[in-house]
Each structure stands twice: as structure tokens, then as C-alpha cells.
PDB file of C-alpha atoms and ligand atoms in Angstrom:
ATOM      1  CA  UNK A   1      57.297-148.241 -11.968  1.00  0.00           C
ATOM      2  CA  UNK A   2      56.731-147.346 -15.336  1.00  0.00           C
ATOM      3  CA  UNK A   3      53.359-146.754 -16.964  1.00  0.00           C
ATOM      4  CA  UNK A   4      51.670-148.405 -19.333  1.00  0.00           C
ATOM      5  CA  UNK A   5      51.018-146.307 -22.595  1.00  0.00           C
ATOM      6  CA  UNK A   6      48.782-147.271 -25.114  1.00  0.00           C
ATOM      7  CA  UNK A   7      48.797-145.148 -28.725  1.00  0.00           C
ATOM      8  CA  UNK A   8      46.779-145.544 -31.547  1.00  0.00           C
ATOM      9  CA  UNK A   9      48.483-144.857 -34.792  1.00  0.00           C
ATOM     10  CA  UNK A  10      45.342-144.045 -37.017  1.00  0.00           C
ATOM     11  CA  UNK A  11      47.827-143.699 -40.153  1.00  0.00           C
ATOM     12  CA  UNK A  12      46.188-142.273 -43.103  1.00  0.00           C
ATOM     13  CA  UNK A  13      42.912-143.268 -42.491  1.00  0.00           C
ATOM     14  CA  UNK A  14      39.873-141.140 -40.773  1.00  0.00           C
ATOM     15  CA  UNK A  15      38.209-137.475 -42.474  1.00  0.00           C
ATOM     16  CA  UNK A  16      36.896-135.024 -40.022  1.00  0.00           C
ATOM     17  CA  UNK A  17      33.754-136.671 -39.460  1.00  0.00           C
ATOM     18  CA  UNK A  18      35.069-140.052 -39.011  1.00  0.00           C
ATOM     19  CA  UNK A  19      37.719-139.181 -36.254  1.00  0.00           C
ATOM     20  CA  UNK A  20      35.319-137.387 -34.653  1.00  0.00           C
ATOM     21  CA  UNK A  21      32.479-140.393 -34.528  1.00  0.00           C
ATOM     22  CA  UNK A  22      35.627-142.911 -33.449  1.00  0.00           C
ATOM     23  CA  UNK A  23      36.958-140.161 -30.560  1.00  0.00           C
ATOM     24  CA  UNK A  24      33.159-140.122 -29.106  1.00  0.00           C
ATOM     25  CA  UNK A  25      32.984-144.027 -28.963  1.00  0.00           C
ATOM     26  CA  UNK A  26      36.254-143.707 -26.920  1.00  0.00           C
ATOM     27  CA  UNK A  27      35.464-141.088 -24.168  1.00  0.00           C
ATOM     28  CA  UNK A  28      32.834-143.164 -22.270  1.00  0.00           C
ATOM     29  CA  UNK A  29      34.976-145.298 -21.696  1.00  0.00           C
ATOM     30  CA  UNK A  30      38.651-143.750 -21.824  1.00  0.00           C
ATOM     31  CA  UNK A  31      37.894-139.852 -20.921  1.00  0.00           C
ATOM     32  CA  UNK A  32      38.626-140.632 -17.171  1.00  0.00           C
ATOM     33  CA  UNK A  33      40.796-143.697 -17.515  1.00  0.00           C
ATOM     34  CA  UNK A  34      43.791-143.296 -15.182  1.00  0.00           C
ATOM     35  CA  UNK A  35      45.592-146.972 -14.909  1.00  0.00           C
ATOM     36  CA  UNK A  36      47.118-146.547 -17.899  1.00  0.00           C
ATOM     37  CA  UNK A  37      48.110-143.553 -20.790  1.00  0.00           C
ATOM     38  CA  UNK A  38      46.055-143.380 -23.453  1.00  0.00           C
ATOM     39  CA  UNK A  39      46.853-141.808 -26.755  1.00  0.00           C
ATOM     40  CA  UNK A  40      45.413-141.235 -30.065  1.00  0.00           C
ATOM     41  CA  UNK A  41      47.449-139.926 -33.074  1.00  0.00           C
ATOM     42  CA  UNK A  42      44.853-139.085 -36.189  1.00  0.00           C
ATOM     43  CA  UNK A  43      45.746-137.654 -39.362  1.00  0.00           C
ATOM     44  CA  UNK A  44      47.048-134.180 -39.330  1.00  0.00           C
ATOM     45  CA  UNK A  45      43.904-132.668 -41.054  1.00  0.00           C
ATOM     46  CA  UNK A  46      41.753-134.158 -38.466  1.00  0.00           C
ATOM     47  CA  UNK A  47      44.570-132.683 -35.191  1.00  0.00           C
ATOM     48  CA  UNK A  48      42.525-129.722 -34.295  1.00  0.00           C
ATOM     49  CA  UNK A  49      39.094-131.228 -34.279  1.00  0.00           C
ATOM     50  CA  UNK A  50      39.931-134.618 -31.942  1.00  0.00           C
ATOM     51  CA  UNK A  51      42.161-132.102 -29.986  1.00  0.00           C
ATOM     52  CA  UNK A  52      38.914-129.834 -29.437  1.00  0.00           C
ATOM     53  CA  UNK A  53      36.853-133.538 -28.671  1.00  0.00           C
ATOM     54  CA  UNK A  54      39.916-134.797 -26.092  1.00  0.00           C
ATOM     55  CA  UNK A  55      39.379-131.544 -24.094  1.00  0.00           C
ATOM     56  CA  UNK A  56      38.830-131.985 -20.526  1.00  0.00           C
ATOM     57  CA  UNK A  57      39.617-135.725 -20.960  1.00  0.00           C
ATOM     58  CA  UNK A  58      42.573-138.023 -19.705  1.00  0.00           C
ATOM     59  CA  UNK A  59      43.266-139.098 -23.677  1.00  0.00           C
ATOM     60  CA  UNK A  60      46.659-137.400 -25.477  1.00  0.00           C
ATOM     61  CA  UNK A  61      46.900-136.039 -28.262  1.00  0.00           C
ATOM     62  CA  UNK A  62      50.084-137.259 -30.670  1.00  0.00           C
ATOM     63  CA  UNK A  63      50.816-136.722 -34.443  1.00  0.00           C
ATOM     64  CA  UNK A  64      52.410-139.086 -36.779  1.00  0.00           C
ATOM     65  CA  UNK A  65      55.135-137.189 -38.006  1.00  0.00           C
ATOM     66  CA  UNK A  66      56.644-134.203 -38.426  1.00  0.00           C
ATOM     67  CA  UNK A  67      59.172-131.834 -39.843  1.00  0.00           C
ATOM     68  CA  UNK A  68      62.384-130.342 -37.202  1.00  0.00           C
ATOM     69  CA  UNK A  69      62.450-127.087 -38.419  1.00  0.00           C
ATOM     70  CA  UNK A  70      59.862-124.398 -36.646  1.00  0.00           C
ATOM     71  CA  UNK A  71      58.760-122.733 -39.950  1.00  0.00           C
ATOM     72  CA  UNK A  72      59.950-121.915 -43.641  1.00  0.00           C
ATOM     73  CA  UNK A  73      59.832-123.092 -46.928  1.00  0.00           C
ATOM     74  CA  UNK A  74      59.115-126.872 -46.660  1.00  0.00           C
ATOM     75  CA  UNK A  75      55.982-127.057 -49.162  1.00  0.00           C
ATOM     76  CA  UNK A  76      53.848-129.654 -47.289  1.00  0.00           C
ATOM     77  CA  UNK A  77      55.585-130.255 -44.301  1.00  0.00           C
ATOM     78  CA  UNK A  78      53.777-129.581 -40.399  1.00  0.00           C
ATOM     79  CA  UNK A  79      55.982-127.880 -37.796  1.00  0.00           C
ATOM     80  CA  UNK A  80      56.726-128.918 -34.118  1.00  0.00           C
ATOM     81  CA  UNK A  81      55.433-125.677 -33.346  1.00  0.00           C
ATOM     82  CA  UNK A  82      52.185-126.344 -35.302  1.00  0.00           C
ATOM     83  CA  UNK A  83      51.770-129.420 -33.318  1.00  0.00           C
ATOM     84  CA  UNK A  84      52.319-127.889 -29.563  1.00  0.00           C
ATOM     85  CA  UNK A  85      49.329-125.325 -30.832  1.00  0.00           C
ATOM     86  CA  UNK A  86      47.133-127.543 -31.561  1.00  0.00           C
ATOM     87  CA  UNK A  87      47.941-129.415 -27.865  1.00  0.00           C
ATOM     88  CA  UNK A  88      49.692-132.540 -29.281  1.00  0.00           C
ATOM     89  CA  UNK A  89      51.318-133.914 -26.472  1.00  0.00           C
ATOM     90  CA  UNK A  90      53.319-136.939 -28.709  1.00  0.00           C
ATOM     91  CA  UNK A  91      54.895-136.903 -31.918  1.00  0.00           C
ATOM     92  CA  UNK A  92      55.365-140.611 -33.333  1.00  0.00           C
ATOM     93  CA  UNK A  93      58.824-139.969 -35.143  1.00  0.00           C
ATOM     94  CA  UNK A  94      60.522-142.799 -37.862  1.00  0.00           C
ATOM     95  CA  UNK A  95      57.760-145.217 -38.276  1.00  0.00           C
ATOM     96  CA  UNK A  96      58.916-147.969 -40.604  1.00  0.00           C
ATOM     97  CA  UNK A  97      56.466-146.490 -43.427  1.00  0.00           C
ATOM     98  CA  UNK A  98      58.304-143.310 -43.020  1.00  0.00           C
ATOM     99  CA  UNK A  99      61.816-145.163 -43.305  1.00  0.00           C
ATOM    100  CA  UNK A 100      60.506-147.135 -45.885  1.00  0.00           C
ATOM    101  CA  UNK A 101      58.082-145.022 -48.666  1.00  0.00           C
ATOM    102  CA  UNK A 102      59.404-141.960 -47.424  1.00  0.00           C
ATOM    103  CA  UNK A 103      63.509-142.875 -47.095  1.00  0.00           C
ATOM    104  CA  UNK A 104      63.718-141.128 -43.702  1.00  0.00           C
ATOM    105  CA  UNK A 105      67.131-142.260 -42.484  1.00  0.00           C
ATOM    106  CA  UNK A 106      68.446-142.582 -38.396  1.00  0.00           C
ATOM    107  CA  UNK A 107      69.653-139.169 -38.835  1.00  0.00           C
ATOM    108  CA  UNK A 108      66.367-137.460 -40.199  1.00  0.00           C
ATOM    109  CA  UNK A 109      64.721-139.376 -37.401  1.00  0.00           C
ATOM    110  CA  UNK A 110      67.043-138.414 -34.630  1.00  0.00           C
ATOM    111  CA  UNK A 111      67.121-134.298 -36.084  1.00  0.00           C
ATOM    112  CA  UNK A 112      63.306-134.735 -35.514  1.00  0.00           C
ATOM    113  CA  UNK A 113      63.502-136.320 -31.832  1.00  0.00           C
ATOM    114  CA  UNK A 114      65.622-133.668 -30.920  1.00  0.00           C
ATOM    115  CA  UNK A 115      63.504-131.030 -32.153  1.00  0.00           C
ATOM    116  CA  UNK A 116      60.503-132.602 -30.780  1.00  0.00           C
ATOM    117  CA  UNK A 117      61.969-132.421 -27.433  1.00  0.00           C
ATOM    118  CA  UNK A 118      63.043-128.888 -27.628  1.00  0.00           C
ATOM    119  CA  UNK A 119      59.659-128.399 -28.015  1.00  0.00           C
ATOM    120  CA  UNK A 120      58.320-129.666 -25.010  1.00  0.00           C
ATOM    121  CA  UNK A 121      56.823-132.863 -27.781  1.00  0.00           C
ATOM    122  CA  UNK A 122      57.467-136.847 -26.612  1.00  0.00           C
ATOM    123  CA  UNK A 123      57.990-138.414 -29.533  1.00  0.00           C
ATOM    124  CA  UNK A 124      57.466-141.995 -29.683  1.00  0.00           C
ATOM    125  CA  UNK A 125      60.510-143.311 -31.722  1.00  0.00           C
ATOM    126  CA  UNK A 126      60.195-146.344 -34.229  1.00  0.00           C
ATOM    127  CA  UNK A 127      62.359-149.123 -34.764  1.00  0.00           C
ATOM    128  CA  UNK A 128      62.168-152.366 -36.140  1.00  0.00           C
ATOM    129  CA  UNK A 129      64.113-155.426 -38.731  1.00  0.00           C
ATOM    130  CA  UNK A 130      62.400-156.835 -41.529  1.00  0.00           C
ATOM    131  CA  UNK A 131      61.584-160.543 -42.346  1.00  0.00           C
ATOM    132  CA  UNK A 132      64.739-160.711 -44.248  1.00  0.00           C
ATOM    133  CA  UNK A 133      67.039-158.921 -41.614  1.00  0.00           C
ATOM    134  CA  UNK A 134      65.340-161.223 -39.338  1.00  0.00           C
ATOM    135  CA  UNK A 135      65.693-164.607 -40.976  1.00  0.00           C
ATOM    136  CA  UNK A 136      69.551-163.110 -41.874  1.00  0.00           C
ATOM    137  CA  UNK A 137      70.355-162.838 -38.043  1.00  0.00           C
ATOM    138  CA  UNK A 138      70.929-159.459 -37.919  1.00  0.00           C
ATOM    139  CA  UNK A 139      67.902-158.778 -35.280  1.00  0.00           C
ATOM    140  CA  UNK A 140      70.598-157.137 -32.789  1.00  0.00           C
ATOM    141  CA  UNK A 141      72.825-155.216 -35.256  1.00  0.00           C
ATOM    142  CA  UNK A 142      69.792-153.818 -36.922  1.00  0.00           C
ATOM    143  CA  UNK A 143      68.058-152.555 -33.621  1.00  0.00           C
ATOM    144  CA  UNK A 144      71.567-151.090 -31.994  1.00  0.00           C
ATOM    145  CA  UNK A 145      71.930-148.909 -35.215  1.00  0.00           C
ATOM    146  CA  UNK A 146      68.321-148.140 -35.185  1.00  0.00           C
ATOM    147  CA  UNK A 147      68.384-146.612 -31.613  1.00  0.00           C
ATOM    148  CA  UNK A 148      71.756-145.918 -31.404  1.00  0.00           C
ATOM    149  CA  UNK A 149      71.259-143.676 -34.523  1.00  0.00           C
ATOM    150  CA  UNK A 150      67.596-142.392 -34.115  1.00  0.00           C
ATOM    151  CA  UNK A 151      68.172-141.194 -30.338  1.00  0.00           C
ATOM    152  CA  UNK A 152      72.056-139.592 -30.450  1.00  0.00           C
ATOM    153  CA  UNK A 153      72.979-137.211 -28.119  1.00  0.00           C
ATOM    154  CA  UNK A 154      69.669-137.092 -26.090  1.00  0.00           C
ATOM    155  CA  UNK A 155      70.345-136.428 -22.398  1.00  0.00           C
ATOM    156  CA  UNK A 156      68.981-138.529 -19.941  1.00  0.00           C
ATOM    157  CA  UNK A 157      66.398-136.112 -18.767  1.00  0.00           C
ATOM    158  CA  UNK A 158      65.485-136.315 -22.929  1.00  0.00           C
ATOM    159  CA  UNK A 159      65.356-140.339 -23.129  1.00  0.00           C
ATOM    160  CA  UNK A 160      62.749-140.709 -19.936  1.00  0.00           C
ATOM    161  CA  UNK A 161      60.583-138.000 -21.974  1.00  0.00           C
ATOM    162  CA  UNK A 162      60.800-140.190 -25.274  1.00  0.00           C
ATOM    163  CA  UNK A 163      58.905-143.149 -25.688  1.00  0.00           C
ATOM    164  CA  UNK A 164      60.615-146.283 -27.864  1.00  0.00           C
ATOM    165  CA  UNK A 165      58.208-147.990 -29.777  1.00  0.00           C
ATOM    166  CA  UNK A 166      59.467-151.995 -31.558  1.00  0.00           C
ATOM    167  CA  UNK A 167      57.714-152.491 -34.311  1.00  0.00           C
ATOM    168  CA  UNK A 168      58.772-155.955 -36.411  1.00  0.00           C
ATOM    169  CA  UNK A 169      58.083-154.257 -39.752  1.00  0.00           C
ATOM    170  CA  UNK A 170      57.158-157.886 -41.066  1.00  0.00           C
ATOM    171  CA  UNK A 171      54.007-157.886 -38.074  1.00  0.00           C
ATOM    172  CA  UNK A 172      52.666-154.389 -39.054  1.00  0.00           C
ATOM    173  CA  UNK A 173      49.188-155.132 -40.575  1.00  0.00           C
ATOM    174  CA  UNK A 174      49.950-158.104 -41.532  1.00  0.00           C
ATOM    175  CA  UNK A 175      48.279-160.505 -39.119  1.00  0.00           C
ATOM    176  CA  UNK A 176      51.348-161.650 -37.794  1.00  0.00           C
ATOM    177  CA  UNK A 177      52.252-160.880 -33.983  1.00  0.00           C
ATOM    178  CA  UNK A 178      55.590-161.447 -32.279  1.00  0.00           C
ATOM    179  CA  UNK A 179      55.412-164.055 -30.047  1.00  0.00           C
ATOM    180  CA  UNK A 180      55.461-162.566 -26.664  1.00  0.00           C
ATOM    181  CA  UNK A 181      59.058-163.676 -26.428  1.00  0.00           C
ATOM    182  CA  UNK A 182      59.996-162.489 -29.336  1.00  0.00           C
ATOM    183  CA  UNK A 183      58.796-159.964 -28.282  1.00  0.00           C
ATOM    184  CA  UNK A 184      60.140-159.603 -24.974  1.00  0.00           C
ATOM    185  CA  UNK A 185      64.084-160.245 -26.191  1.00  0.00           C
ATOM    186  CA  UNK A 186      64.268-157.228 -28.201  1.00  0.00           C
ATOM    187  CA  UNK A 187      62.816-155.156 -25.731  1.00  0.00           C
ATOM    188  CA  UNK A 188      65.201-156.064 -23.227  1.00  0.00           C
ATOM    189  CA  UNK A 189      68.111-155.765 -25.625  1.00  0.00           C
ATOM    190  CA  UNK A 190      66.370-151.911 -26.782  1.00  0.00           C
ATOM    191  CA  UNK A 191      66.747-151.585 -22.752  1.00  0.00           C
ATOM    192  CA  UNK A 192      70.426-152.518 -22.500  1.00  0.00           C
ATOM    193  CA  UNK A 193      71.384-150.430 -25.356  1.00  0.00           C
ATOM    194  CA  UNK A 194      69.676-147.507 -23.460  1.00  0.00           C
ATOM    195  CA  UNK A 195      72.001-148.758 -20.524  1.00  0.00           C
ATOM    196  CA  UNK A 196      74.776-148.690 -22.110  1.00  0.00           C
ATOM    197  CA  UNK A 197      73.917-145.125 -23.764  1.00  0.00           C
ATOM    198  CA  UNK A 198      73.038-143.534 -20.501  1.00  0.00           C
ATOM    199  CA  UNK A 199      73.059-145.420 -17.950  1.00  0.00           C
ATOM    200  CA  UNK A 200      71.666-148.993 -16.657  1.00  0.00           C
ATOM    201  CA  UNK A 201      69.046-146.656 -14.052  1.00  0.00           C
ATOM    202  CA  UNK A 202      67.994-144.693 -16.672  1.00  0.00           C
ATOM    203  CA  UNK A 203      67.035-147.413 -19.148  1.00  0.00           C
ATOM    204  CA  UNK A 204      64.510-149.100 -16.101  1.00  0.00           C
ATOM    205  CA  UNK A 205      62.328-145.708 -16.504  1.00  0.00           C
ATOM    206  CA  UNK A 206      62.020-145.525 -20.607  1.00  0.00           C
ATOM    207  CA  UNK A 207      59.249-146.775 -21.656  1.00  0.00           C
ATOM    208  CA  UNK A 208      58.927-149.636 -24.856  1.00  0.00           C
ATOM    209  CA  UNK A 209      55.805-150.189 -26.721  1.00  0.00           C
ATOM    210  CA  UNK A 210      55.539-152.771 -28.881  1.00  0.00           C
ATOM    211  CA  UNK A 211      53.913-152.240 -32.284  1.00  0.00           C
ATOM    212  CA  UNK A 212      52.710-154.833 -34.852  1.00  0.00           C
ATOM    213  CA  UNK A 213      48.948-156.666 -35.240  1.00  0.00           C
ATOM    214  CA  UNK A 214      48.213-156.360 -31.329  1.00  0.00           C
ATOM    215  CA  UNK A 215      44.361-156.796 -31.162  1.00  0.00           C
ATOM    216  CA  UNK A 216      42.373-157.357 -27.976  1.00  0.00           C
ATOM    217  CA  UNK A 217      43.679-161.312 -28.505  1.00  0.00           C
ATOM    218  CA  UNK A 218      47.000-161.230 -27.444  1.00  0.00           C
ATOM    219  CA  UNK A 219      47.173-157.558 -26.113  1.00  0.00           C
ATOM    220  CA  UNK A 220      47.385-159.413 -22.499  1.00  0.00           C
ATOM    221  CA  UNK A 221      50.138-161.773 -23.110  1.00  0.00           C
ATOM    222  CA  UNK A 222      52.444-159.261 -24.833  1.00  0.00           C
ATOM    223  CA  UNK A 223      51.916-156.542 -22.038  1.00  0.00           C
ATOM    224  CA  UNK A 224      52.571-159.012 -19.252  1.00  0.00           C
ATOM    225  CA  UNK A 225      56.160-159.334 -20.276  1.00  0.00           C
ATOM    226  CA  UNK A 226      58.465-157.448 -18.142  1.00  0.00           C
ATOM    227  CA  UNK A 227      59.890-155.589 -20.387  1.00  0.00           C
ATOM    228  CA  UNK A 228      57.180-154.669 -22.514  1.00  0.00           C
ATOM    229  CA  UNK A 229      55.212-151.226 -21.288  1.00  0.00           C
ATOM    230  CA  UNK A 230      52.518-150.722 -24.087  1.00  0.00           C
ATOM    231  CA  UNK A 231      51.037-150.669 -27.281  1.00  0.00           C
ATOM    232  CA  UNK A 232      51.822-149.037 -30.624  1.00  0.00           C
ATOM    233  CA  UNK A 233      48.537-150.114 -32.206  1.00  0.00           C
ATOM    234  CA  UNK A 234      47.279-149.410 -35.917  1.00  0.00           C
ATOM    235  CA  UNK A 235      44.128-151.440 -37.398  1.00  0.00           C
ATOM    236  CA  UNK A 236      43.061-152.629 -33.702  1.00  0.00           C
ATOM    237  CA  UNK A 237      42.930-148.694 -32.880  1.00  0.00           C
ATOM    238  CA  UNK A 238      40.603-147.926 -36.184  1.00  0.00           C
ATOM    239  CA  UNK A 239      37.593-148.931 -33.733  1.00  0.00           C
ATOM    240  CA  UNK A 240      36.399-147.959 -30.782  1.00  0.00           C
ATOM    241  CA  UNK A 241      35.611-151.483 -29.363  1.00  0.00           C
ATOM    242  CA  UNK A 242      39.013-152.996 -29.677  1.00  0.00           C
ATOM    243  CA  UNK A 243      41.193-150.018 -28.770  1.00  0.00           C
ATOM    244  CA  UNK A 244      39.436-149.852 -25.666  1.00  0.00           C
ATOM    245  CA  UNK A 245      39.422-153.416 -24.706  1.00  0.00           C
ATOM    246  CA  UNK A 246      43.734-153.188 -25.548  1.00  0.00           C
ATOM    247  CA  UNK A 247      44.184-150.663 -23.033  1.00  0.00           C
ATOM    248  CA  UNK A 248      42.077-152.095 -20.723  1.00  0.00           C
ATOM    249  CA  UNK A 249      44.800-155.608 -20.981  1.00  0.00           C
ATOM    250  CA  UNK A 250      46.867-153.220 -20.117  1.00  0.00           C
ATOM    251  CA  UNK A 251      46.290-151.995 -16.518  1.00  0.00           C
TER     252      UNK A 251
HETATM  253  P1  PGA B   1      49.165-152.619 -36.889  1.00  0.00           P
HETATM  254  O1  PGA B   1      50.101-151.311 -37.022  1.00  0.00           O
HETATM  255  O2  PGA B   1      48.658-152.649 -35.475  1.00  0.00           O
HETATM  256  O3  PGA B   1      48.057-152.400 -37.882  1.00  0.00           O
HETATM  257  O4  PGA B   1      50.014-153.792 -37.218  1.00  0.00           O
HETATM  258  C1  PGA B   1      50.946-150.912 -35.976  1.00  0.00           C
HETATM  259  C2  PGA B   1      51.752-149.705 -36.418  1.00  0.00           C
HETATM  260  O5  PGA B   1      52.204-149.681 -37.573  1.00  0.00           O
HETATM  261  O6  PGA B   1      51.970-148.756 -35.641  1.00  0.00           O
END
């Protein structure tokens, strides 16, 4: 049985004060929440504060990015070691903004899953078509590069500790939702490539979020599909109210 994982991707939004005020609104109702795993991935200035908040609580700690080397000269860059200090337990790695406004490529991506995992990191790797790629046909050959690419040469011990997150690039913050079918194919195709990678056992225990306008509206119907096992969620998670009521559709 795999379970459920629910991450909020706060992107660049939240000071200090703010993550703090949105991390208390969570706790009474998510510090000792145990049906399903909840994570929350601020802003790298705000890490170490929510991380000193989460203490003693039953909500993760990720980060949104980060770089594969462990130190050096990479002006504005955070470290996987940096990360693990601060008790980040995720890493979300090759989010479509990062492919996109940042040109991070399948191999950046899969350098920084490996890395992540040799530090004892999960990342939660992103992949996703466009409305073009989509309305092209090329739904299939876009995802089997995209994980075929981002998570090369992980062993199987590696892939259960990573998380795959689908994220239609065309339903992020736009409104727009996959229908849960839509939904639910290219999770099951993400699950076959991971069969044919590793192996067909393997591929039942990795767990696939899906990413892209979930709200507390259809959070239900999307993570009732079999092979859907949780939420990547970004505006919905920018409130205490509907973040909660998300990973409570999920238990
Ligand atoms: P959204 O973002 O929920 O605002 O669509 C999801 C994401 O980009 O991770």
C-alpha cells in the first residue's frame, strides 16, 4: 500500500512572518495527522524558521530546488547539504518553472536527484507536456523522455525513496485541472515506464502526485484514482483552510 503524500509548493511567495502565520493555521489541524504525509516546501529564506515551527510535528519539511554540488563557488545557489541542516526531508527537483524560466534540462534534473539521494533528501521529481505537446500527441513521448531522462541510473532502493510528481504544465495556476482520467492515464503510463526501468514490483511502491489547480473541489476525485497517490499543490496550499481540507480528501 502506498501512502498518500500531500506537498505544498509555496513557490516564491511567503516572508518570514507570513510562513510562519500560514504554518500555525496548519498544526491544529495537521501537527498529528497520520493517514496521510504531509509536506510543506516554503521559500528558502523562510527554511529555517517553518523548520523550527514543524518541530515535534508529523508535517515535512521540503525545498523547492536545489543545486548537486555540496559547496563552492555557485554565487546564489543552496546546497543539499544546506538543506539536510536545516531538517528538509524533500527536495522538489525540475519543476516545469525551473525547466522553463530557468532552462534546467533532464540531465541537470537527474545530476540533482542523484545528489539529493546521496544525501539522504527525497526529491519529488517534476514532469509534465504542454498544451501544445499535448494537442500535438506527443503526451507519451514527452513523459518517457521526461522520466526516463530526469531519473537515470537510480537503483531501485533510490526510485521507492523518490517521489514523481505529473504536473500538466498547461493546469499549473491556471484554473484548469486534468480530468481525473486524464489524469489517471499518465500516471499509469509514468508507472509502466518505472516498470520497465526497474522492474514491474518496484513501480507498484513509487509514489505519483499529481500537480496542477487541485483545490479542495476536485482533490477527492483525482486522489481516488488508482494510480494517483497525492498532491503537488501550489495556490490551494497558500492557505491554511484549503491545504488542510486537500489532505484531508486524501485519507
Ligand atoms: P497550482 O501549482 O496548484 O497553483 O496549479 C501546482 C504546482 O506548480 O506545483
Amino acid at each position: 500500500m502506498r501512502k498518500k503524500i500531500v506537498a505544498g509548493n509555496w513557490k516564491m511567495n511567503m516572508t518570514v512572518a507570513e510562513a510562519k502565520a500560514l504554518v500555525a493555521g496548519l498544526k491544529p489541524e495537521l501537527a498529528n495527522f497520520r493517514e496521510v504525509e504531509v509536506v510543506v516546501c516554503p521559500p528558502f529564506t523562510a527554511l529555517a524558521a517553518v523548520s523550527a515551527e514543524l518541530q515535534g510535528t508529523n508535517i515535512d519539511l521540503g525545498a523547492q530546488n536545489m543545486h548537486w554540488e555540496k559547496s563552492g563557488a555557485y554565487t546564489g545557489e543552496v546546497s543539499p547539504e544546506m538543506l539536510r541542516e536545516l531538517f528538509c526531508h524533500y527536495v522538489i527537483l525540475g519543476h516545469s518553472e525551473r525547466r522553463t524560466y530557468f532552462h534546467e534540462t533532464d540531465e541537470i534534473v537527474n545530476r540533482k536527484v542523484k545528489a539529493a539521494l546521496s544525501w539522504g533528501l527525497h526529491p519529488i521529481v517534476c514532469v509534465g507536456e504542454t498544451l501544445q505537446q499535448r494537442e500535438a500527441g506527443e503526451v507519451e513521448s514527452v513523459i518517457t523522455t521526461q522520466v526516463r531522462g530526469s531519473l537515470a541510473g537510480l537503483s531501485p532502493r533510490e526510485i521507492l525513496d523518490s517521489v514523481i510528481a505529473y504536473e500538466p504544465v498547461w493546469a499549473i495556476g491556471t484554473g484548469k485541472t486534468a480530468t481525473s482520467a486524464q489524469a489517471q492515464e499518465v500516471h499509469a503510463l509514468i508507472r509502466k515506464i518505472l516498470g520497465q526501468m526497474f522492474d514491474p514490483a518496484v513501480a507498484q511502491g513509487v509514489r505519483i502526485q499529481y500537480g496542477g489547480s487541485m483545490k479542495p473541489a476536485n482533490a477527492r476525485e483525482l486522489l481516488s484514482m488508482p494510480d494517483i497517490d497525492g498532491g503537488l499543490i501550489g495556490g490551494a496550499a497558500l492557505k491554511a483552510d484549503s491545504f488542510i481540507a486537500i489532505a484531508k480528501a486524501a485519507i
